[in-house]
Amino acid sequence: DRGEYPHYMLKEIYEQPETLANAMRGRLEADNATAHFGGLNLSAQQLRQVDRVIMTACGTSYHAAMVGEYLLEELARVPVEVEYASEFRYRNPPLDRSSVVLALTQSGETADTLAALRESKRMGHTTLAICNAVGSSIAREADGGVYLHAGPEIGVASTKAFTSQVCVLTMLALYLGRTRHLSSTQGQRIIDDLHALPETVRKTLACHDHVKRVAEKYAHAKNVLYLGRQYLYPVALEGALKLKEISYIHAEGYPAAEMKHGPIALVDESTPSVFLVPRGNVFDKVMSNMQEIKARGGPVIAVAGAGDREVAALADDVIPIPDVPEYLQPIVTAIPLQLLAYEIALLCGCDVDKPRNLAKSVTVE
Ligand code: M6R
């Protein structure tokens, strides 16, 4: 039931403070400054021996996996590889015994992801799934896993599943990190940040009015670029996917610094770039990438910390978000991009919940 919302997609975007709280419920352990999961079916000793994680997924879930790569490497120092399930299933990658294959999927029924999981099992690997749909094929067939508890996602464009996947991956990184080098003080800080996250996301949703104004200004664009670096590079890809699938406007996500290697040739007055530029390690670098776009006459929309004057002085439009530590920025920056795609699709007269040519779960190869 959509309740007061005109579309499932909007309802699901607005549910995120609750769905994130549900993803974390009962899983954060303040005493040991770690996280735990009921269904991983791996002991702490087994997990300690994992020396490589292969993540496989499609679409939005693939983008969540890419964020997971940064999270697991940064917080847990575990090497990660991410691969499209449709590619992974036909490859014959040399994996050693201590690699774990982790499938990410909202529906648990995506044919390519299921096939990648089955192929991994056949080769004798331990398989895990991060999944939303309880009792789905992938949830049943994996050796262990973690449910998102996000509730049904009806809109074809995945929104709340993405943020919950990233949240679960953050907790997994905390858990793995605490079996390795992460100190209890660092673990406790992550737990505190995670506890504050639902409220932070509620505050983030207040950017909706800004997003509407930006949407009106740019809904006529034929091409839109989404740019971010590090943790926010996958979010740029995700923002572009959201816009493409529901508004049929061509959009591309890039790591901001790659622009100068070719794609910057696309930039002109009619091609807006959405920059993800909250404060963090690469802030100055992203600002200079933004300069490069401005210098070529491209309009810049910046998703940035509320009240960041340096960004406001350079960007044409700013969508303000709350300040959060870098590893939580993927969740917080994804929200304005979901809203932006939604508002632009509405202005274009598109059916946001059921975009053309697409199904909610892709059960064919
Ligand atoms: O159910 P899954 O997470 O396995 O689905 C994967 C993709 O088909 C899905 O994320 C798709 O890309 C969405 N429509 C994106 O919004």
mmCIF file of C-alpha atoms and ligand atoms in Angstrom:
data_model
loop_
_atom_site.group_PDB
_atom_site.id
_atom_site.type_symbol
_atom_site.label_atom_id
_atom_site.label_comp_id
_atom_site.label_asym_id
_atom_site.label_seq_id
_atom_site.Cartn_x
_atom_site.Cartn_y
_atom_site.Cartn_z
ATOM 1 C CA ASP A 1 0.000 0.000 0.000
ATOM 2 C CA ARG A 2 1.384 3.370 -1.038
ATOM 3 C CA GLY A 3 -0.452 5.218 1.732
ATOM 4 C CA GLU A 4 -0.151 8.969 1.289
ATOM 5 C CA TYR A 5 2.537 8.663 -1.398
ATOM 6 C CA PRO A 6 1.776 9.049 -5.115
ATOM 7 C CA HIS A 7 4.353 6.395 -6.041
ATOM 8 C CA TYR A 8 5.994 3.397 -4.423
ATOM 9 C CA MET A 9 9.374 4.805 -5.305
ATOM 10 C CA LEU A 10 8.769 7.941 -3.243
ATOM 11 C CA LYS A 11 7.387 5.905 -0.355
ATOM 12 C CA GLU A 12 10.445 3.669 -0.438
ATOM 13 C CA ILE A 13 12.811 6.648 -0.522
ATOM 14 C CA TYR A 14 11.061 8.108 2.522
ATOM 15 C CA GLU A 15 11.117 4.781 4.359
ATOM 16 C CA GLN A 16 14.897 4.794 4.552
ATOM 17 C CA PRO A 17 15.262 6.075 8.124
ATOM 18 C CA GLU A 18 13.203 3.044 9.235
ATOM 19 C CA THR A 19 14.673 0.500 6.833
ATOM 20 C CA LEU A 20 18.179 1.429 7.975
ATOM 21 C CA ALA A 21 17.138 1.079 11.613
ATOM 22 C CA ASN A 22 15.712 -2.352 10.720
ATOM 23 C CA ALA A 23 18.932 -3.410 9.014
ATOM 24 C CA MET A 24 20.853 -2.607 12.209
ATOM 25 C CA ARG A 25 18.370 -3.869 14.789
ATOM 26 C CA GLY A 26 19.966 -6.395 17.140
ATOM 27 C CA ARG A 27 23.181 -6.478 15.129
ATOM 28 C CA LEU A 28 25.357 -3.893 16.868
ATOM 29 C CA GLU A 29 27.148 -5.051 19.963
ATOM 30 C CA ALA A 30 28.296 -2.112 22.065
ATOM 31 C CA ASP A 31 30.101 -4.275 24.658
ATOM 32 C CA ASN A 32 32.529 -5.727 22.141
ATOM 33 C CA ALA A 33 32.375 -2.727 19.810
ATOM 34 C CA THR A 34 31.433 -4.985 16.928
ATOM 35 C CA ALA A 35 28.512 -6.298 14.896
ATOM 36 C CA HIS A 36 27.086 -9.791 14.675
ATOM 37 C CA PHE A 37 24.785 -11.599 12.297
ATOM 38 C CA GLY A 38 22.628 -14.617 13.047
ATOM 39 C CA GLY A 39 22.812 -16.326 9.693
ATOM 40 C CA LEU A 40 26.394 -16.115 8.462
ATOM 41 C CA ASN A 41 27.004 -19.732 9.512
ATOM 42 C CA LEU A 42 30.717 -19.030 9.829
ATOM 43 C CA SER A 43 32.631 -19.007 13.092
ATOM 44 C CA ALA A 44 34.891 -16.116 14.053
ATOM 45 C CA GLN A 45 37.859 -18.434 13.316
ATOM 46 C CA GLN A 46 36.573 -19.228 9.840
ATOM 47 C CA LEU A 47 35.984 -15.547 9.150
ATOM 48 C CA ARG A 48 39.458 -14.657 10.306
ATOM 49 C CA GLN A 49 40.846 -17.008 7.704
ATOM 50 C CA VAL A 50 38.976 -15.352 4.868
ATOM 51 C CA ASP A 51 41.667 -13.565 2.916
ATOM 52 C CA ARG A 52 39.660 -12.492 -0.092
ATOM 53 C CA VAL A 53 36.041 -11.604 -0.734
ATOM 54 C CA ILE A 54 34.559 -11.766 -4.208
ATOM 55 C CA MET A 55 31.345 -9.797 -4.477
ATOM 56 C CA THR A 56 28.997 -10.409 -7.326
ATOM 57 C CA ALA A 57 25.713 -8.714 -8.251
ATOM 58 C CA CYS A 58 23.824 -6.829 -10.967
ATOM 59 C CA GLY A 59 22.578 -3.258 -11.370
ATOM 60 C CA THR A 60 22.085 -1.296 -8.174
ATOM 61 C CA SER A 61 23.222 -4.229 -6.052
ATOM 62 C CA TYR A 62 26.477 -4.184 -8.019
ATOM 63 C CA HIS A 63 26.934 -0.526 -7.085
ATOM 64 C CA ALA A 64 26.364 -1.386 -3.416
ATOM 65 C CA ALA A 65 29.018 -4.085 -3.794
ATOM 66 C CA MET A 66 31.438 -1.493 -5.193
ATOM 67 C CA VAL A 67 30.896 0.632 -2.091
ATOM 68 C CA GLY A 68 31.479 -2.563 -0.097
ATOM 69 C CA GLU A 69 34.865 -2.938 -1.736
ATOM 70 C CA TYR A 70 35.979 0.407 -0.316
ATOM 71 C CA LEU A 71 34.408 -0.362 3.075
ATOM 72 C CA LEU A 72 35.922 -3.811 3.531
ATOM 73 C CA GLU A 73 39.327 -2.739 2.338
ATOM 74 C CA GLU A 74 39.382 0.421 4.462
ATOM 75 C CA LEU A 75 37.785 -0.830 7.677
ATOM 76 C CA ALA A 76 38.720 -4.514 7.604
ATOM 77 C CA ARG A 77 41.816 -4.530 5.326
ATOM 78 C CA VAL A 78 40.372 -7.494 3.440
ATOM 79 C CA PRO A 79 41.056 -7.587 -0.303
ATOM 80 C CA VAL A 80 37.853 -7.461 -2.308
ATOM 81 C CA GLU A 81 36.970 -7.957 -5.939
ATOM 82 C CA VAL A 82 33.644 -6.985 -7.403
ATOM 83 C CA GLU A 83 32.286 -8.440 -10.588
ATOM 84 C CA TYR A 84 29.037 -8.321 -12.550
ATOM 85 C CA ALA A 85 27.309 -11.648 -11.960
ATOM 86 C CA SER A 86 26.662 -11.961 -15.697
ATOM 87 C CA GLU A 87 30.430 -11.887 -16.298
ATOM 88 C CA PHE A 88 31.540 -13.827 -13.244
ATOM 89 C CA ARG A 89 29.355 -16.812 -14.110
ATOM 90 C CA TYR A 90 31.223 -17.427 -17.357
ATOM 91 C CA ARG A 91 34.688 -16.760 -16.083
ATOM 92 C CA ASN A 92 36.941 -19.296 -14.545
ATOM 93 C CA PRO A 93 38.753 -17.190 -11.991
ATOM 94 C CA PRO A 94 41.493 -18.883 -9.993
ATOM 95 C CA LEU A 95 40.191 -18.566 -6.440
ATOM 96 C CA ASP A 96 42.006 -20.024 -3.467
ATOM 97 C CA ARG A 97 40.366 -21.894 -0.663
ATOM 98 C CA SER A 98 40.109 -18.933 1.652
ATOM 99 C CA SER A 99 38.060 -16.802 -0.758
ATOM 100 C CA VAL A 100 34.424 -16.234 0.074
ATOM 101 C CA VAL A 101 31.889 -15.400 -2.628
ATOM 102 C CA LEU A 102 29.305 -12.859 -1.530
ATOM 103 C CA ALA A 103 26.209 -12.317 -3.691
ATOM 104 C CA LEU A 104 24.191 -9.132 -3.262
ATOM 105 C CA THR A 105 20.587 -9.048 -4.378
ATOM 106 C CA GLN A 106 17.390 -7.333 -3.374
ATOM 107 C CA SER A 107 15.037 -9.883 -4.923
ATOM 108 C CA GLY A 108 17.138 -12.997 -4.429
ATOM 109 C CA GLU A 109 15.869 -14.155 -7.823
ATOM 110 C CA THR A 110 18.141 -12.427 -10.349
ATOM 111 C CA ALA A 111 19.090 -15.173 -12.816
ATOM 112 C CA ASP A 112 22.678 -14.075 -13.378
ATOM 113 C CA THR A 113 23.385 -13.662 -9.673
ATOM 114 C CA LEU A 114 21.845 -17.052 -8.911
ATOM 115 C CA ALA A 115 23.943 -18.679 -11.635
ATOM 116 C CA ALA A 116 27.123 -17.010 -10.296
ATOM 117 C CA LEU A 117 26.299 -18.327 -6.830
ATOM 118 C CA ARG A 118 25.663 -21.851 -8.107
ATOM 119 C CA GLU A 119 28.882 -21.855 -10.103
ATOM 120 C CA SER A 120 30.815 -20.743 -6.996
ATOM 121 C CA LYS A 121 29.233 -23.479 -4.914
ATOM 122 C CA ARG A 122 30.015 -26.048 -7.564
ATOM 123 C CA MET A 123 33.676 -25.014 -7.334
ATOM 124 C CA GLY A 124 33.495 -25.604 -3.599
ATOM 125 C CA HIS A 125 33.577 -22.040 -2.370
ATOM 126 C CA THR A 126 31.842 -20.752 0.688
ATOM 127 C CA THR A 127 29.005 -18.551 -0.489
ATOM 128 C CA LEU A 128 27.166 -15.833 1.385
ATOM 129 C CA ALA A 129 24.255 -13.658 0.333
ATOM 130 C CA ILE A 130 23.115 -10.201 1.339
ATOM 131 C CA CYS A 131 19.506 -10.319 0.334
ATOM 132 C CA ASN A 132 16.191 -8.622 0.991
ATOM 133 C CA ALA A 133 13.535 -11.136 -0.079
ATOM 134 C CA VAL A 134 13.164 -13.716 2.672
ATOM 135 C CA GLY A 135 13.112 -17.319 1.451
ATOM 136 C CA SER A 136 14.149 -16.351 -2.096
ATOM 137 C CA SER A 137 16.229 -18.725 -4.231
ATOM 138 C CA ILE A 138 19.539 -17.011 -3.493
ATOM 139 C CA ALA A 139 18.794 -16.754 0.235
ATOM 140 C CA ARG A 140 18.040 -20.480 0.308
ATOM 141 C CA GLU A 141 20.981 -21.633 -1.755
ATOM 142 C CA ALA A 142 23.790 -19.597 -0.166
ATOM 143 C CA ASP A 143 25.700 -21.210 2.689
ATOM 144 C CA GLY A 144 24.897 -18.258 4.901
ATOM 145 C CA GLY A 145 23.797 -14.691 4.696
ATOM 146 C CA VAL A 146 22.337 -11.518 6.018
ATOM 147 C CA TYR A 147 18.845 -10.231 5.392
ATOM 148 C CA LEU A 148 18.210 -6.535 4.840
ATOM 149 C CA HIS A 149 14.779 -6.490 6.521
ATOM 150 C CA ALA A 150 13.872 -3.527 4.305
ATOM 151 C CA GLY A 151 10.362 -4.797 3.563
ATOM 152 C CA PRO A 152 9.046 -5.304 0.031
ATOM 153 C CA GLU A 153 10.510 -3.003 -2.603
ATOM 154 C CA ILE A 154 7.874 -2.472 -5.293
ATOM 155 C CA GLY A 155 9.257 0.406 -7.391
ATOM 156 C CA VAL A 156 11.375 -0.983 -10.223
ATOM 157 C CA ALA A 157 14.093 1.520 -9.346
ATOM 158 C CA SER A 158 15.895 0.156 -6.321
ATOM 159 C CA THR A 159 16.270 2.726 -3.533
ATOM 160 C CA LYS A 160 15.912 1.528 0.038
ATOM 161 C CA ALA A 161 17.554 -1.798 -0.822
ATOM 162 C CA PHE A 162 20.707 0.057 -1.907
ATOM 163 C CA THR A 163 21.113 1.999 1.330
ATOM 164 C CA SER A 164 20.369 -1.111 3.401
ATOM 165 C CA GLN A 165 22.906 -3.143 1.439
ATOM 166 C CA VAL A 166 25.538 -0.497 2.085
ATOM 167 C CA CYS A 167 24.562 -0.400 5.761
ATOM 168 C CA VAL A 168 24.917 -4.191 6.072
ATOM 169 C CA LEU A 169 28.271 -4.031 4.305
ATOM 170 C CA THR A 170 29.399 -1.364 6.782
ATOM 171 C CA MET A 171 28.446 -3.645 9.665
ATOM 172 C CA LEU A 172 30.188 -6.563 7.959
ATOM 173 C CA ALA A 173 33.316 -4.429 7.564
ATOM 174 C CA LEU A 174 33.093 -3.536 11.255
ATOM 175 C CA TYR A 175 32.726 -7.206 12.187
ATOM 176 C CA LEU A 176 35.620 -8.346 9.992
ATOM 177 C CA GLY A 177 37.679 -5.337 11.041
ATOM 178 C CA ARG A 178 37.223 -6.232 14.697
ATOM 179 C CA THR A 179 38.563 -9.761 14.063
ATOM 180 C CA ARG A 180 41.636 -8.046 12.649
ATOM 181 C CA HIS A 181 43.204 -4.675 13.322
ATOM 182 C CA LEU A 182 40.275 -2.370 14.227
ATOM 183 C CA SER A 183 40.542 -1.158 17.841
ATOM 184 C CA SER A 184 37.581 -1.174 20.185
ATOM 185 C CA THR A 185 37.651 2.647 20.246
ATOM 186 C CA GLN A 186 37.375 2.741 16.467
ATOM 187 C CA GLY A 187 34.675 0.070 16.558
ATOM 188 C CA GLN A 188 32.739 2.017 19.157
ATOM 189 C CA ARG A 189 32.931 5.168 17.065
ATOM 190 C CA ILE A 190 31.486 3.320 14.076
ATOM 191 C CA ILE A 191 28.661 1.981 16.239
ATOM 192 C CA ASP A 192 27.882 5.500 17.480
ATOM 193 C CA ASP A 193 27.842 6.818 13.904
ATOM 194 C CA LEU A 194 25.582 3.972 12.797
ATOM 195 C CA HIS A 195 23.166 4.592 15.666
ATOM 196 C CA ALA A 196 22.858 8.202 14.536
ATOM 197 C CA LEU A 197 22.336 7.223 10.888
ATOM 198 C CA PRO A 198 18.515 6.910 10.743
ATOM 199 C CA GLU A 199 18.155 10.414 12.161
ATOM 200 C CA THR A 200 20.813 11.730 9.775
ATOM 201 C CA VAL A 201 18.929 10.199 6.854
ATOM 202 C CA ARG A 202 15.710 11.811 8.061
ATOM 203 C CA LYS A 203 17.498 15.169 7.995
ATOM 204 C CA THR A 204 18.909 14.384 4.558
ATOM 205 C CA LEU A 205 15.382 13.979 3.173
ATOM 206 C CA ALA A 206 14.846 17.663 3.936
ATOM 207 C CA CYS A 207 16.870 18.382 0.783
ATOM 208 C CA HIS A 208 13.792 17.396 -1.254
ATOM 209 C CA ASP A 209 12.709 21.013 -1.880
ATOM 210 C CA HIS A 210 16.164 21.898 -3.179
ATOM 211 C CA VAL A 211 16.065 18.812 -5.376
ATOM 212 C CA LYS A 212 12.719 19.878 -6.864
ATOM 213 C CA ARG A 213 14.143 23.240 -7.884
ATOM 214 C CA VAL A 214 17.184 21.597 -9.444
ATOM 215 C CA ALA A 215 14.958 19.103 -11.275
ATOM 216 C CA GLU A 216 12.894 21.897 -12.813
ATOM 217 C CA LYS A 217 16.011 23.606 -14.023
ATOM 218 C CA TYR A 218 17.568 20.539 -15.659
ATOM 219 C CA ALA A 219 14.676 18.219 -16.624
ATOM 220 C CA HIS A 220 15.148 19.147 -20.299
ATOM 221 C CA ALA A 221 18.772 17.920 -20.388
ATOM 222 C CA LYS A 222 19.630 15.212 -22.912
ATOM 223 C CA ASN A 223 22.752 14.076 -21.092
ATOM 224 C CA VAL A 224 23.735 14.260 -17.440
ATOM 225 C CA LEU A 225 27.075 13.374 -15.871
ATOM 226 C CA TYR A 226 27.465 12.103 -12.308
ATOM 227 C CA LEU A 227 30.878 12.494 -10.740
ATOM 228 C CA GLY A 228 32.426 11.386 -7.475
ATOM 229 C CA ARG A 229 35.603 9.855 -6.135
ATOM 230 C CA GLN A 230 36.522 7.003 -3.786
ATOM 231 C CA TYR A 231 33.470 5.927 -1.764
ATOM 232 C CA LEU A 232 31.330 8.195 -3.918
ATOM 233 C CA TYR A 233 32.383 6.899 -7.311
ATOM 234 C CA PRO A 234 29.935 3.962 -7.081
ATOM 235 C CA VAL A 235 27.258 6.397 -5.905
ATOM 236 C CA ALA A 236 27.846 8.444 -9.063
ATOM 237 C CA LEU A 237 27.225 5.272 -11.086
ATOM 238 C CA GLU A 238 24.099 4.602 -9.068
ATOM 239 C CA GLY A 239 22.780 8.161 -9.534
ATOM 240 C CA ALA A 240 23.243 7.832 -13.293
ATOM 241 C CA LEU A 241 21.498 4.448 -13.350
ATOM 242 C CA LYS A 242 18.521 5.861 -11.420
ATOM 243 C CA LEU A 243 18.109 8.721 -13.879
ATOM 244 C CA LYS A 244 18.497 6.528 -16.964
ATOM 245 C CA GLU A 245 16.059 3.873 -15.930
ATOM 246 C CA ILE A 246 13.141 6.036 -14.879
ATOM 247 C CA SER A 247 13.492 9.236 -16.940
ATOM 248 C CA TYR A 248 15.120 7.768 -20.113
ATOM 249 C CA ILE A 249 17.655 10.588 -20.060
ATOM 250 C CA HIS A 250 21.136 9.505 -20.953
ATOM 251 C CA ALA A 251 23.396 9.688 -17.921
ATOM 252 C CA GLU A 252 26.887 8.483 -17.122
ATOM 253 C CA GLY A 253 28.736 8.103 -13.866
ATOM 254 C CA TYR A 254 32.492 8.536 -13.768
ATOM 255 C CA PRO A 255 35.253 8.859 -11.219
ATOM 256 C CA ALA A 256 35.597 12.658 -11.336
ATOM 257 C CA ALA A 257 39.280 12.617 -12.265
ATOM 258 C CA GLU A 258 38.704 10.346 -15.273
ATOM 259 C CA MET A 259 36.823 13.110 -17.079
ATOM 260 C CA LYS A 260 39.997 14.589 -18.479
ATOM 261 C CA HIS A 261 40.810 11.280 -20.157
ATOM 262 C CA GLY A 262 38.019 11.645 -22.663
ATOM 263 C CA PRO A 263 34.493 12.201 -21.376
ATOM 264 C CA ILE A 264 35.107 15.909 -20.699
ATOM 265 C CA ALA A 265 34.682 16.337 -24.459
ATOM 266 C CA LEU A 266 30.945 15.862 -23.809
ATOM 267 C CA VAL A 267 30.732 18.931 -21.580
ATOM 268 C CA ASP A 268 28.925 22.014 -22.863
ATOM 269 C CA GLU A 269 26.301 24.475 -21.558
ATOM 270 C CA SER A 270 23.547 21.924 -22.015
ATOM 271 C CA THR A 271 25.242 19.037 -20.210
ATOM 272 C CA PRO A 272 24.939 19.337 -16.435
ATOM 273 C CA SER A 273 27.296 17.495 -14.082
ATOM 274 C CA VAL A 274 26.175 16.321 -10.671
ATOM 275 C CA PHE A 275 29.170 16.391 -8.334
ATOM 276 C CA LEU A 276 29.287 14.496 -5.051
ATOM 277 C CA VAL A 277 31.457 16.742 -2.966
ATOM 278 C CA PRO A 278 30.985 16.470 0.793
ATOM 279 C CA ARG A 279 34.043 17.229 2.950
ATOM 280 C CA GLY A 280 36.608 14.444 3.194
ATOM 281 C CA ASN A 281 40.036 13.285 2.089
ATOM 282 C CA VAL A 282 39.554 14.009 -1.586
ATOM 283 C CA PHE A 283 37.491 17.199 -1.212
ATOM 284 C CA ASP A 284 40.154 19.495 -2.727
ATOM 285 C CA LYS A 285 40.724 17.102 -5.589
ATOM 286 C CA VAL A 286 37.021 16.932 -6.414
ATOM 287 C CA MET A 287 36.830 20.729 -6.223
ATOM 288 C CA SER A 288 39.523 21.020 -8.850
ATOM 289 C CA ASN A 289 37.691 18.498 -11.041
ATOM 290 C CA MET A 290 34.650 20.756 -10.651
ATOM 291 C CA GLN A 291 36.729 23.730 -11.791
ATOM 292 C CA GLU A 292 37.654 21.805 -14.929
ATOM 293 C CA ILE A 293 33.976 21.351 -15.794
ATOM 294 C CA LYS A 294 33.105 24.979 -15.012
ATOM 295 C CA ALA A 295 35.980 26.153 -17.194
ATOM 296 C CA ARG A 296 34.352 24.345 -20.134
ATOM 297 C CA GLY A 297 30.984 25.956 -19.546
ATOM 298 C CA GLY A 298 29.283 22.946 -17.983
ATOM 299 C CA PRO A 299 26.582 23.617 -15.374
ATOM 300 C CA VAL A 300 27.460 22.091 -11.989
ATOM 301 C CA ILE A 301 25.030 20.726 -9.422
ATOM 302 C CA ALA A 302 26.855 19.943 -6.184
ATOM 303 C CA VAL A 303 25.685 17.558 -3.490
ATOM 304 C CA ALA A 304 27.614 19.035 -0.577
ATOM 305 C CA GLY A 305 27.630 19.752 3.131
ATOM 306 C CA ALA A 306 24.931 22.248 4.120
ATOM 307 C CA GLY A 307 26.569 25.653 4.465
ATOM 308 C CA ASP A 308 29.729 24.757 2.552
ATOM 309 C CA ARG A 309 30.590 28.177 1.127
ATOM 310 C CA GLU A 310 33.532 27.052 -0.924
ATOM 311 C CA VAL A 311 31.295 24.701 -2.890
ATOM 312 C CA ALA A 312 28.481 27.237 -3.138
ATOM 313 C CA ALA A 313 30.872 29.779 -4.645
ATOM 314 C CA LEU A 314 31.724 27.466 -7.517
ATOM 315 C CA ALA A 315 28.618 25.385 -8.183
ATOM 316 C CA ASP A 316 25.524 26.636 -10.025
ATOM 317 C CA ASP A 317 23.244 24.746 -7.658
ATOM 318 C CA VAL A 318 23.830 23.071 -4.323
ATOM 319 C CA ILE A 319 21.831 20.236 -2.795
ATOM 320 C CA PRO A 320 22.682 20.366 0.917
ATOM 321 C CA ILE A 321 23.228 17.228 2.990
ATOM 322 C CA PRO A 322 24.304 16.725 6.624
ATOM 323 C CA ASP A 323 27.977 16.129 7.453
ATOM 324 C CA VAL A 324 28.834 12.500 8.146
ATOM 325 C CA PRO A 325 32.076 10.510 8.301
ATOM 326 C CA GLU A 326 33.339 9.472 4.889
ATOM 327 C CA TYR A 327 32.339 5.814 5.104
ATOM 328 C CA LEU A 328 28.694 6.856 5.618
ATOM 329 C CA GLN A 329 28.653 9.358 2.775
ATOM 330 C CA PRO A 330 27.540 6.754 0.180
ATOM 331 C CA ILE A 331 24.249 6.297 2.036
ATOM 332 C CA VAL A 332 23.657 9.989 2.633
ATOM 333 C CA THR A 333 24.591 11.136 -0.885
ATOM 334 C CA ALA A 334 22.502 8.419 -2.570
ATOM 335 C CA ILE A 335 19.296 9.943 -1.214
ATOM 336 C CA PRO A 336 19.316 13.267 -3.114
ATOM 337 C CA LEU A 337 20.211 11.331 -6.288
ATOM 338 C CA GLN A 338 17.196 9.048 -5.827
ATOM 339 C CA LEU A 339 14.989 12.110 -5.320
ATOM 340 C CA LEU A 340 16.519 13.894 -8.305
ATOM 341 C CA ALA A 341 15.807 10.965 -10.629
ATOM 342 C CA TYR A 342 12.271 10.748 -9.253
ATOM 343 C CA GLU A 343 11.513 14.449 -9.716
ATOM 344 C CA ILE A 344 13.009 14.605 -13.214
ATOM 345 C CA ALA A 345 11.095 11.478 -14.276
ATOM 346 C CA LEU A 346 7.852 13.048 -13.020
ATOM 347 C CA LEU A 347 8.553 16.241 -14.973
ATOM 348 C CA CYS A 348 9.220 14.136 -18.066
ATOM 349 C CA GLY A 349 5.857 12.435 -17.617
ATOM 350 C CA CYS A 350 7.343 8.978 -17.079
ATOM 351 C CA ASP A 351 5.819 6.105 -15.152
ATOM 352 C CA VAL A 352 8.325 6.100 -12.295
ATOM 353 C CA ASP A 353 7.235 2.851 -10.668
ATOM 354 C CA LYS A 354 7.090 0.877 -13.905
ATOM 355 C CA PRO A 355 9.596 2.235 -16.395
ATOM 356 C CA ARG A 356 9.445 0.943 -19.945
ATOM 357 C CA ASN A 357 11.317 -2.209 -20.934
ATOM 358 C CA LEU A 358 12.096 -3.173 -17.331
ATOM 359 C CA ALA A 359 10.882 -5.701 -14.779
ATOM 360 C CA LYS A 360 11.432 -5.607 -11.034
ATOM 361 C CA SER A 361 13.421 -8.772 -11.032
ATOM 362 C CA VAL A 362 15.337 -10.087 -13.962
ATOM 363 C CA THR A 363 14.814 -13.833 -13.887
ATOM 364 C CA VAL A 364 16.105 -14.477 -17.381
ATOM 365 C CA GLU A 365 19.703 -14.564 -18.455
HETATM 366 O O1 M6R B 1 17.110 -7.994 -7.139
HETATM 367 P P1 M6R B 1 18.525 -7.598 -7.487
HETATM 368 O O2 M6R B 1 19.130 -6.716 -6.483
HETATM 369 O O3 M6R B 1 19.389 -8.827 -7.751
HETATM 370 O O4 M6R B 1 18.398 -6.815 -8.838
HETATM 371 C C1 M6R B 1 19.523 -6.390 -9.552
HETATM 372 C C2 M6R B 1 19.161 -5.394 -10.628
HETATM 373 O O5 M6R B 1 18.318 -5.984 -11.583
HETATM 374 C C3 M6R B 1 18.486 -4.157 -10.048
HETATM 375 O O6 M6R B 1 19.252 -3.550 -9.061
HETATM 376 C C4 M6R B 1 18.194 -3.117 -11.155
HETATM 377 O O7 M6R B 1 19.397 -2.631 -11.673
HETATM 378 C C5 M6R B 1 17.317 -1.997 -10.595
HETATM 379 N N1 M6R B 1 16.180 -1.793 -11.433
HETATM 380 C C6 M6R B 1 18.041 -0.694 -10.446
HETATM 381 O O8 M6R B 1 17.239 0.302 -9.932
#
